XYZ file of C-alpha atoms in Angstrom:
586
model
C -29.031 -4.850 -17.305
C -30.846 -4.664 -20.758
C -28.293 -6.893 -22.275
C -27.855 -9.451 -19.611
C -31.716 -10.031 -19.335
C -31.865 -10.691 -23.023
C -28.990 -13.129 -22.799
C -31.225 -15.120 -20.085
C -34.374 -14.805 -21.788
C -32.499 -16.065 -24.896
C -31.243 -18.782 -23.580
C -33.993 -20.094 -22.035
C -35.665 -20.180 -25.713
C -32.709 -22.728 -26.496
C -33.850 -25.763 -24.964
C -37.825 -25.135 -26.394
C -36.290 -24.851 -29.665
C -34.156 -27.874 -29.335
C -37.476 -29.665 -28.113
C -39.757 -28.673 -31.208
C -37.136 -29.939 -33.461
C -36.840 -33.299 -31.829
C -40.757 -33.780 -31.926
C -41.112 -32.682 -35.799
C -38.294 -35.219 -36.333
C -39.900 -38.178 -34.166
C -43.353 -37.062 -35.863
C -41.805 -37.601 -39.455
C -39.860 -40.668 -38.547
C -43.153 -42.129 -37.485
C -45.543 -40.919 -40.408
C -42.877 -41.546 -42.548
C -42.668 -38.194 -44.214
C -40.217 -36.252 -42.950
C -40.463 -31.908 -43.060
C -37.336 -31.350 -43.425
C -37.454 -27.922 -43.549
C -39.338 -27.114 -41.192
C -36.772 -29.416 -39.055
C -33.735 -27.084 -40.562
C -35.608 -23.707 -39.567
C -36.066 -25.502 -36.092
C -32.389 -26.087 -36.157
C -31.340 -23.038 -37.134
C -33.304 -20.915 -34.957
C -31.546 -23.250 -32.417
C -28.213 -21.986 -33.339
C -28.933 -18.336 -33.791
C -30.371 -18.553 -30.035
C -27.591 -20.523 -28.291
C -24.810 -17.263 -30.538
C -27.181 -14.218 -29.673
C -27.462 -15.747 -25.840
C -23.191 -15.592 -25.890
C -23.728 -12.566 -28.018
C -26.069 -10.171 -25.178
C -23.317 -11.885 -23.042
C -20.591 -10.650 -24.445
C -21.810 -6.951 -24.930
C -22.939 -7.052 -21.460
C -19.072 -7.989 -20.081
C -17.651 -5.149 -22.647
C -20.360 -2.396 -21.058
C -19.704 -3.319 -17.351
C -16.151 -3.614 -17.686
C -15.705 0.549 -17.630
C -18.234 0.291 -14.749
C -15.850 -2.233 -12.767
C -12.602 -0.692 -13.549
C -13.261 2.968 -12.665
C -14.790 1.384 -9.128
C -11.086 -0.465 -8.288
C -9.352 2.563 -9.820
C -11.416 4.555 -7.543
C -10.791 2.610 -4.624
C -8.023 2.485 -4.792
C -6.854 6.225 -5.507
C -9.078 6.812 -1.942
C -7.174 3.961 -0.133
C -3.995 5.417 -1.526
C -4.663 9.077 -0.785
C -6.152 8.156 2.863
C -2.588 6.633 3.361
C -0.799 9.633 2.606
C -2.987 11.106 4.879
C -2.423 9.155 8.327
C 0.078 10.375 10.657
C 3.823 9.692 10.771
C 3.177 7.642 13.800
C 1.208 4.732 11.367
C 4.191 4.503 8.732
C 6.798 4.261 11.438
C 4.365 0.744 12.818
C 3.878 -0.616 9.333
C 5.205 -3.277 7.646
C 5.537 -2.092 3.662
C 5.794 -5.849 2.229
C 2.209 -6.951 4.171
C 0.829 -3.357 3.226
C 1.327 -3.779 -0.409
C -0.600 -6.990 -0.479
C -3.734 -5.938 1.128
C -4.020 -3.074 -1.260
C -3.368 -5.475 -4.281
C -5.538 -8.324 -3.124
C -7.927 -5.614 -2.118
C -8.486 -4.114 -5.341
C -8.042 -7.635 -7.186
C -11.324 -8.330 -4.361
C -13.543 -5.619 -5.745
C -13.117 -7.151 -9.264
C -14.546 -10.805 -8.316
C -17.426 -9.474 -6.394
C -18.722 -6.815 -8.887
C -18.092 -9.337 -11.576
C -19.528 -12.081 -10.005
C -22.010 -10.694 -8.263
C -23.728 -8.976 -11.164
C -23.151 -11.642 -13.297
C -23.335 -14.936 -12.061
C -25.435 -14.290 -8.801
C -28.315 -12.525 -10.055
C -28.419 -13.960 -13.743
C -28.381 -17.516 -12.276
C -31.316 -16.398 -10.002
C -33.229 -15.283 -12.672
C -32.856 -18.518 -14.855
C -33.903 -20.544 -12.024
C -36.892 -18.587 -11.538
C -37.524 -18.745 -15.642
C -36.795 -22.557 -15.351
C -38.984 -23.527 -12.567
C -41.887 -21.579 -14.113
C -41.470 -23.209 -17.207
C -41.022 -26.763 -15.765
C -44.178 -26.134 -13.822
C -46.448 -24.739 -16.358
C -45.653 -27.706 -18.942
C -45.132 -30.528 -16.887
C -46.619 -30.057 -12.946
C -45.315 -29.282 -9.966
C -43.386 -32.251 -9.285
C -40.696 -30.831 -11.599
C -40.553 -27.465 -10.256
C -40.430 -28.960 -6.858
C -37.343 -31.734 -7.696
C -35.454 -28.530 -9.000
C -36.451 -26.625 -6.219
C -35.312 -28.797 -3.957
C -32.333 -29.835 -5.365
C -31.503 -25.925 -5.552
C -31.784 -25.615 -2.593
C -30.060 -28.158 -1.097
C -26.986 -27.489 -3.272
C -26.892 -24.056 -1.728
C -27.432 -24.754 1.484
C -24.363 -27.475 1.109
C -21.953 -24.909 -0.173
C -22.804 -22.166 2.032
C -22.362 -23.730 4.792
C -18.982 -25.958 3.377
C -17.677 -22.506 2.490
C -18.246 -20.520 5.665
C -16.306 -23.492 7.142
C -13.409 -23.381 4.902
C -13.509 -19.877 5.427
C -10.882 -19.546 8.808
C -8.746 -21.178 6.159
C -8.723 -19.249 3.442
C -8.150 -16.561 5.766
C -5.266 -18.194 7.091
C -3.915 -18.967 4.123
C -3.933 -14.538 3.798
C -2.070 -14.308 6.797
C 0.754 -16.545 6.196
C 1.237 -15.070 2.969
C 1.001 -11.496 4.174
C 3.382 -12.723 7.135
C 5.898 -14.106 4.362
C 5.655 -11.316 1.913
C 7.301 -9.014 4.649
C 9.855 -11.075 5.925
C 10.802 -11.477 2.028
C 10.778 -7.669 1.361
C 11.927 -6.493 5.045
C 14.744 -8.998 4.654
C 15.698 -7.949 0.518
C 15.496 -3.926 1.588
C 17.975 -4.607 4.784
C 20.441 -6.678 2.229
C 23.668 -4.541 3.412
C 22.861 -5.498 6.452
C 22.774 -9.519 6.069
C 25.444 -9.834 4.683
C 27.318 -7.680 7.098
C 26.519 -10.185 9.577
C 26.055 -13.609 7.365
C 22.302 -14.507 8.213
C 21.432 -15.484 4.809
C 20.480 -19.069 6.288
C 18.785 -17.016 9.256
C 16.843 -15.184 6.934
C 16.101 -18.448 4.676
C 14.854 -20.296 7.270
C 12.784 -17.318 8.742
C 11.383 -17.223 5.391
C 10.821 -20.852 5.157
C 9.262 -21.026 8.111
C 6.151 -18.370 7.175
C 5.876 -20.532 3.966
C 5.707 -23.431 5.729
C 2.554 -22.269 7.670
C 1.088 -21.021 4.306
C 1.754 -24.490 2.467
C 0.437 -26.171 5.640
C -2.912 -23.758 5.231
C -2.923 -23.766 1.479
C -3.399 -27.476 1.597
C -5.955 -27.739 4.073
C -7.507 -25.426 2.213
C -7.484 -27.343 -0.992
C -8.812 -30.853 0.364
C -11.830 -29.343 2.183
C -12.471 -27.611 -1.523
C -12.660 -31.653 -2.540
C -15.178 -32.274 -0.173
C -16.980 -29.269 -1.034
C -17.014 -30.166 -4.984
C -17.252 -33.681 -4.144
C -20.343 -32.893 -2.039
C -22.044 -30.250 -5.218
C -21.945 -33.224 -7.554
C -23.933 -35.865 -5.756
C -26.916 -33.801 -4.761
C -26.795 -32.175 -8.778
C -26.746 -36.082 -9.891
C -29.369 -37.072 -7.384
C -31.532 -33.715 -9.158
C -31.229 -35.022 -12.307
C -32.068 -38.837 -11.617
C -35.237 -37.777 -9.681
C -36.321 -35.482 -12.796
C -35.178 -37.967 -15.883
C -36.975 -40.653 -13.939
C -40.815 -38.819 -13.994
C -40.056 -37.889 -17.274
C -38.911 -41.625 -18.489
C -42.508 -42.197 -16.802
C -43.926 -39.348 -18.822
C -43.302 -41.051 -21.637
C -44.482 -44.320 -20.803
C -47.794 -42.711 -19.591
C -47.957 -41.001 -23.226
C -47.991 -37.591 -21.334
C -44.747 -36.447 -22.475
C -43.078 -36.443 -25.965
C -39.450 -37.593 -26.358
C -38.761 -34.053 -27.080
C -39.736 -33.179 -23.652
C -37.786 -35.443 -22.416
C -34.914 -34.199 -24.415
C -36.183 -30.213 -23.075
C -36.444 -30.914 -19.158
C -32.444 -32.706 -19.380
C -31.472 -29.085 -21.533
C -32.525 -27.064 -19.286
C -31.638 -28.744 -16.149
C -28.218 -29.187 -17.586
C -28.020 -25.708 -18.411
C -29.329 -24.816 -15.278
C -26.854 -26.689 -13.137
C -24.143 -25.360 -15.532
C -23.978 -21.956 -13.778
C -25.515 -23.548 -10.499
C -22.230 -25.289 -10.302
C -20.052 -22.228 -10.872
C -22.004 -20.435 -8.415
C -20.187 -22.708 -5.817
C -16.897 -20.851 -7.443
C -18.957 -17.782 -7.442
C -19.686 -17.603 -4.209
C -16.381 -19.050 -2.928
C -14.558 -15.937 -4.792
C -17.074 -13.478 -3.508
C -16.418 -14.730 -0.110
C -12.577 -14.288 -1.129
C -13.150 -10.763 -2.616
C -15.035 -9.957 0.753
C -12.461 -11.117 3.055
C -9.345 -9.461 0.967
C -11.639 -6.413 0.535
C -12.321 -6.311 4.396
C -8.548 -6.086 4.987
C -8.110 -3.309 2.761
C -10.960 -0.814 3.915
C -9.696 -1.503 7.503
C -6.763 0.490 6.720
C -9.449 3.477 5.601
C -10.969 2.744 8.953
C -7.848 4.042 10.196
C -8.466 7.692 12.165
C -6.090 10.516 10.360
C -4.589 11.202 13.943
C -3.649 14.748 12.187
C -6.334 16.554 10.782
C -7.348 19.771 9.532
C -10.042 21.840 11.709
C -12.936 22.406 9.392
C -12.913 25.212 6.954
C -8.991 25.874 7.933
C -7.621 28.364 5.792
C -3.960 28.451 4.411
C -0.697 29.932 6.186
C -0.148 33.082 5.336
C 3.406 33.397 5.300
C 4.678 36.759 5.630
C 7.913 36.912 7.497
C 8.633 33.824 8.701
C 8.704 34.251 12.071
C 8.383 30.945 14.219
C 7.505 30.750 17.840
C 7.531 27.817 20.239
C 5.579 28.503 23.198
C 4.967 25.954 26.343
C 5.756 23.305 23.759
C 4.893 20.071 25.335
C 4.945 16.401 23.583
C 4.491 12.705 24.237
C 4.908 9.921 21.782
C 3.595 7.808 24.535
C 1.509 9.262 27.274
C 3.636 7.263 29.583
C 6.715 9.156 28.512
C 7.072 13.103 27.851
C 9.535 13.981 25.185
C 8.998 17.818 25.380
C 8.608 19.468 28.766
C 7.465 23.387 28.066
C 10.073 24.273 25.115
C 9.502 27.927 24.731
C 11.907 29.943 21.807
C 11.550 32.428 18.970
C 13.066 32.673 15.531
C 12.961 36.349 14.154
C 12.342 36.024 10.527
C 15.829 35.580 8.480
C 17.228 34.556 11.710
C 18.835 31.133 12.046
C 18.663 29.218 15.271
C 20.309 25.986 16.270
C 19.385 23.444 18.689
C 21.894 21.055 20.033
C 22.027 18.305 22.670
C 22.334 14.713 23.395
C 21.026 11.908 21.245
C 17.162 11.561 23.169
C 17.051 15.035 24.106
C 14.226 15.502 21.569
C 15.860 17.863 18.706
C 14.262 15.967 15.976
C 11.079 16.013 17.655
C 10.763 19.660 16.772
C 11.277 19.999 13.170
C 7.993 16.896 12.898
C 6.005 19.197 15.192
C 6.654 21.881 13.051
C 6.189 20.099 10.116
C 2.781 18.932 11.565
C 3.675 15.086 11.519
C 2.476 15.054 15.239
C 0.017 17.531 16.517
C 1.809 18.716 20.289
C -0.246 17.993 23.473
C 0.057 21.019 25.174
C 1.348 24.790 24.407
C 1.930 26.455 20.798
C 3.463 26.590 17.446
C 2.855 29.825 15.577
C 4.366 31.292 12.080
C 3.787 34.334 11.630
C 1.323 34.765 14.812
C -0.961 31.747 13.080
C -1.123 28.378 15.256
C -0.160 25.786 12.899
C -2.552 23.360 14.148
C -5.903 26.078 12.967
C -4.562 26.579 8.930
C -3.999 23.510 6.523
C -1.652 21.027 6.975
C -0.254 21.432 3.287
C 0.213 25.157 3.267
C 2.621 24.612 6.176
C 4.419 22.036 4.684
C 4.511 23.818 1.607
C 6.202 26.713 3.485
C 9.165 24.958 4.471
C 11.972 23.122 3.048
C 13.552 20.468 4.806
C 17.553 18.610 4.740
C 16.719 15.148 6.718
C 19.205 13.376 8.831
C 18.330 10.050 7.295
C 17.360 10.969 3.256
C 15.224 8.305 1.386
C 14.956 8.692 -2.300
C 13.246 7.269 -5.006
C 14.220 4.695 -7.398
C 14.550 6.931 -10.308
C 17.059 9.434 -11.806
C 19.051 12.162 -9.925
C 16.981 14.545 -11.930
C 13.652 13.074 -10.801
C 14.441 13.144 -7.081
C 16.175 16.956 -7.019
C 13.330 18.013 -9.179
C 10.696 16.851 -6.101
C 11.426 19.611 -4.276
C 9.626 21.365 -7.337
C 7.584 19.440 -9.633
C 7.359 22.305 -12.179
C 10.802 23.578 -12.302
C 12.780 23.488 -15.472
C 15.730 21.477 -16.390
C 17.989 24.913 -15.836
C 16.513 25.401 -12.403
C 17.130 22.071 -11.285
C 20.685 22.475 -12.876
C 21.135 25.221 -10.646
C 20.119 24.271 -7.918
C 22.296 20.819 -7.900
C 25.381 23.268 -8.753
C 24.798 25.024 -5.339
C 24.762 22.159 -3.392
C 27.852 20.929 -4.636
C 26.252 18.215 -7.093
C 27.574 19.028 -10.154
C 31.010 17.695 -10.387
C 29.408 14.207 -9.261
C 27.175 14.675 -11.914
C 29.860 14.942 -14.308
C 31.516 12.264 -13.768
C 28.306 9.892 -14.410
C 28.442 8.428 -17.898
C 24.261 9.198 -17.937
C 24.503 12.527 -16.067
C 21.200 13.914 -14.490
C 19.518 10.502 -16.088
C 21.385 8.213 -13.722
C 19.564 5.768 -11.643
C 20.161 6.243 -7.774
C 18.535 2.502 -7.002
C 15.626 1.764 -4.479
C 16.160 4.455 -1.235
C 19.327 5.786 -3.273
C 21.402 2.821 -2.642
C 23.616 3.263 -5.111
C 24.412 6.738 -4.281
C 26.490 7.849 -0.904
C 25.566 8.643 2.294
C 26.976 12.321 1.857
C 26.137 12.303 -2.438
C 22.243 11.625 -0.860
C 22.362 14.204 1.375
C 23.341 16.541 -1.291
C 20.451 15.324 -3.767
C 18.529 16.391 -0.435
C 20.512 19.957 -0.513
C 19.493 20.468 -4.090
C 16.026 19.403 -3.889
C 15.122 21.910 -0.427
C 17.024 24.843 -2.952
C 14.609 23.880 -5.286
C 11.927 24.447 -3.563
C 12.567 28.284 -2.374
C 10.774 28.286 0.902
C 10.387 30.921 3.215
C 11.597 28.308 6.232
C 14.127 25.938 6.324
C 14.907 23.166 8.969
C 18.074 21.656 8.420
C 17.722 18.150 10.792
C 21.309 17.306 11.273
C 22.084 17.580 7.598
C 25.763 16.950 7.583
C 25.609 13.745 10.066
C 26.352 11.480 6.939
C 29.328 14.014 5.356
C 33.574 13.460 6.371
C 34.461 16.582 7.615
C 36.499 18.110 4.216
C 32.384 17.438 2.337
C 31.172 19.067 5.492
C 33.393 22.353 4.719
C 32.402 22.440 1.509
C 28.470 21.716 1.722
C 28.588 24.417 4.571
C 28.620 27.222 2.476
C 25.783 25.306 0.385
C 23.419 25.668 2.998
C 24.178 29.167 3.951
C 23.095 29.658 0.757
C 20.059 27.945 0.825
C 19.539 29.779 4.191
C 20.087 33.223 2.888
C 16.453 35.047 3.637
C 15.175 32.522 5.249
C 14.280 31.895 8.541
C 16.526 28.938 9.441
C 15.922 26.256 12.059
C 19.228 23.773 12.723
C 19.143 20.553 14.430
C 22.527 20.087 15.180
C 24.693 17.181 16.102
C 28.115 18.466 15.126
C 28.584 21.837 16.746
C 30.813 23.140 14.408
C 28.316 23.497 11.959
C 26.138 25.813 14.046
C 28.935 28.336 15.744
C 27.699 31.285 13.446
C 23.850 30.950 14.505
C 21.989 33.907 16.503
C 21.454 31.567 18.612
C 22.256 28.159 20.174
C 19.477 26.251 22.181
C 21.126 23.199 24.166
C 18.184 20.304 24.757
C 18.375 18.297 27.568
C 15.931 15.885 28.656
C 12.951 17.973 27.053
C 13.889 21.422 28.435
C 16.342 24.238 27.356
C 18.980 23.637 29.540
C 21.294 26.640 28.234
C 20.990 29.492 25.129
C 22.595 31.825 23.952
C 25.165 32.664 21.314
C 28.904 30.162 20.715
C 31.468 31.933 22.447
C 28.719 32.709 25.338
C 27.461 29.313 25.739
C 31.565 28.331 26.218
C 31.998 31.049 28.817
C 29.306 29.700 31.105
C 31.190 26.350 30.504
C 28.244 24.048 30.766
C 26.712 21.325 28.791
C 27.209 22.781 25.873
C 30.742 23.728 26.525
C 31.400 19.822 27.657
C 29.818 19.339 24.328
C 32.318 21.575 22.508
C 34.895 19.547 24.156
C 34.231 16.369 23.791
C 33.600 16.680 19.785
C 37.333 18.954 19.817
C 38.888 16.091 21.247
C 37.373 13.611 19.333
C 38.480 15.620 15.959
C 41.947 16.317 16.689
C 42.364 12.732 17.476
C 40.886 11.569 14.623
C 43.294 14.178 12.384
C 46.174 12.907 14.325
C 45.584 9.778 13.256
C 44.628 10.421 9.616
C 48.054 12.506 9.599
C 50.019 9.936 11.120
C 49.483 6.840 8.883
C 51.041 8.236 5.649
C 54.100 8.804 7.270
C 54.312 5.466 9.609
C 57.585 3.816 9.164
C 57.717 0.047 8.409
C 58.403 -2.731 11.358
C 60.210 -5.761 10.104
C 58.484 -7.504 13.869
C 55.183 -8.393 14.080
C 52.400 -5.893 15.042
C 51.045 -5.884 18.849
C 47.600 -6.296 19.422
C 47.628 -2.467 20.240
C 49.657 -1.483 17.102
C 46.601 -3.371 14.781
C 43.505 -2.145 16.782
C 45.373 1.341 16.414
């Protein structure tokens, strides 16, 4: 604040300066003796003024900029953070491309309005304050009122021009936002466009939210004409008004040519930042709108949250009971209708049943990503919904169906699971789950680069990163959620013994779509429609020969015909006639 009054009470002196030089000159020119140095000193002082007024300037921007970049780094930590914190149920809705933007613009929004704002806003207020008193004091009121007037017609003009070309601008976000996720949504689900040949689909889906943004970016852009357009005229029509009483100053012998030469300084260099402050206020109004966006999303209610003062699990055992478990991701539609089991600590328990039937459902109410609607989850006799949300998580390690990782080395994404672990842990724990001979093989090893979501690694090479990484972590409770759907069935062998590993001690929670995985469990839970249909252990679960037995069955048959097949096609004998229909879909 120090320095940026200075700078305005500097340059202020400029134009008085200017004005004392001009009248020693026209007083020498007309006595015909000429002090020239007096007229230098003028001259000088002129110069030093118009430096040390970009000087306080200068210092002023280089002090305020830590001010203005720990705010957006601030902001946008807490907008970051209070992402993390929202439930699953917001990720699963969003739309990462539009997402990304908000935050950006958002923080980019902050910038403008505490730069311009503290520096163009107020400063220019306080010059035309400084001007208006000088003007008045010096020459009457008539040229404090012109200014005044002028002033404030020019800012009545662009506030209202800008609040008008404001549902554009805000268009113009939209579309953009709109097009942004169409580009990424469409670049992420590559694979899949060219599986089905929609680049021109996706081009002209992509066209078409440019199209609305180029149709908004240029109304936009001729209304900013008219606005401009509009700012000059009433600044010229300031200035005539002003020159002309001071023309007639002259003539009247009540002003000096150097006042002349003073009142067009300073309302030059008054209308200098009076004219930016239409692009002031145009970017604040910019910053306000992009900011709005982005602290809507910290509007958004953490539909998890910890009760107040919640302590941390205390994991002892690792025993986990469901109780009355009920669950609805819409009211309208129950998922979970009174689930009631226990698993004894060290114990491993497997739930199985068909797609719907709401297995995954219980490893995110576990894991907290959902709070349930009615009954209980304990650990260890706690209810998971009265300690903190991160000391469960931190208590158990998870294999995902569907694993996502991040686009950085095989190292990086097994060490996750542990942040702090050293290289020889992490070694360790990607030779258990069956990683290392991949590893091996890769010309950078551990440094190799698995691509954005692991793209460039396998479904079943992914799902062993995912192995590795839960090792890694040693918890007390795993939850294995279908973690051989994306392995053939000689990887699934193999990475079998891998998890019984990982499983050894721990209490052990299996969501199960191939049953052969899960016939050495305690005990088997068969889902259906939201309620345990059947439990019990394999061989008496396929003596009561229920669902799970018609289960059983089904995946039997669909195994030995799929080995039939595999064995048959090495040995098939050539056919000099053409192949039937049959023969090729075979």
């Amino acid at each position: 604040m120090v320095f940026l009054v200075a700078a305005k009470l500097v340059n202020v002196a400029v134009p008085y300066l200017f004005k004392r030089a001009v009248d020693l000159l026209e007083s020498g020119v007309s006595a015909g003796q000429l002090a020239v140095g007096a007229i230098l000193a003028l001259v000088l002082a002129y110069g030093v003024a118009r430096v040390g007024a970009q000087a306080f300037g200068e210092l002023r921007d280089a002090v305020f900029a830590k001010v203005a970049q720990a705010a957006i780094r601030d902001l946008a930590l807490q907008v970051f953070n209070h992402l993390h914190a929202l439930s699953l149920r917001f990720h699963l809705e969003r739309q990462t491309g539009g997402l990304s933007r908000v935050i950006e613009r958002g923080t980019k929004g902050i910038q403008f309005v505490l730069q311009f704002m503290t520096f163009n806003i107020l400063p220019t207020i306080v010059e035309i304050g400084l001007v208006g008193g000088i003007l008045w004091w010096l020459y009457g009121w008539i040229f404090a009122a012109i200014t005044v007037v002028t002033i404030g017609g020019y800012i009545v003009y662009t506030l209202l021009i800008t609040e008008w070309r404001t549902k554009y601008r805000r268009q113009m976000n939209d579309e953009d936002q709109r097009a942004n996720t169409r580009a990424i949504d469409s670049l992420l689900n590559y694979e899949t466009v060219k599986y089905f040949t929609n680049e021109a689909h996706e081009a002209r889906r992509y066209d078409e939210a440019l199209e609305r943004y180029e149709k908004a970016a240029v109304k936009s852009q001729t209304t900013l004409a008219m606005l401009n357009l509009g700012q000059g005229a009433i600044i010229a029509v300031g200035l005539i008004g002003v020159m002309s009483f001071a023309v007639l100053g002259v003539r009247d012998g009540t002003m000096t040519l150097g006042d002349v030469v003073m009142v067009n300084a300073y309302l030059i260099q008054l209308y200098l930042p009076l004219n930016f402050l239409g692009f002031a206020y145009r970017e604040i109004k910019q910053g306000l709108i992009d900011m709005e966006q982005m602290f809507k999303l910290l509007d958004v209610p953490q539909e998890v949250q910890d009760k107040p003062n919640a302590p941390a699990l205390q994991i002892m055992q690792g025993e986990i009971v469901f109780e009355d478990v009920r669950f609805a991701y819409d009211p309208r539609r129950e998922i979970l209708k009174g689930v009631s089991f226990r698993i004894p600590p060290g114990a491993k328990v497997a739930v199985v049943g068909a797609s719907g039937a709401g297995k995954s459902t219980l490893s995110r109410l576990l894991y907290r990503f959902y709070d349930i609607t009615g009954g209980s989850i304990r650990i260890d006799g706690q209810d998971i919904r009265d300690v903190t949300q991160l000391s469960v998580r931190k208590a158990i390690g998870i294999v995902p169906q569907d694993t996502v990782l991040f686009n950085d080395t095989i190292l990086y994404n097994i060490r996750y699971g542990r942040v702090e672990a050293s290289d020889a842990e992490v070694a360790e724990a990607a030779r258990l789950a069956q990683l290392d001979q991949l590893i091996s093989r890769l010309p950078d090893g551990m440094q190799t680069m698995v691509g954005e979501r692991g793209l460039k690694l396998s479904g079943g090479e992914k799902q062993r990163v995912a192995i590795a990484r839960a090792l890694l972590k040693q918890p007390k409770i795993m939850v294995f959620d279908e973690a051989t759907s994306a392995l053939d069935t000689h990887t699934e062998r193999e990475i079998q013994a891998a998890l019984e590993r990982a499983a050894e001690g721990c209490t052990t929670l299996v969501i199960a779509h191939r049953l052969s995985t899960v016939v050495d469990a305690d005990e088997i839970i068969v889902l259906d429609d939201g309620r345990i249909a059947e439990r019990g252990r394999h061989h008496a679960l396929l003596a009561q020969n229920g669902l799970y037995a018609a289960l059983w069955q089904k995946q039997q048959e669909a195994r030995e015909a799929g080995e039939e097949i595999a064995s048959e096609r090495p040995n098939a004998a050539p056919v000099s006639r053409p192949a039937t229909k049959a023969e090729v879909a075979e």
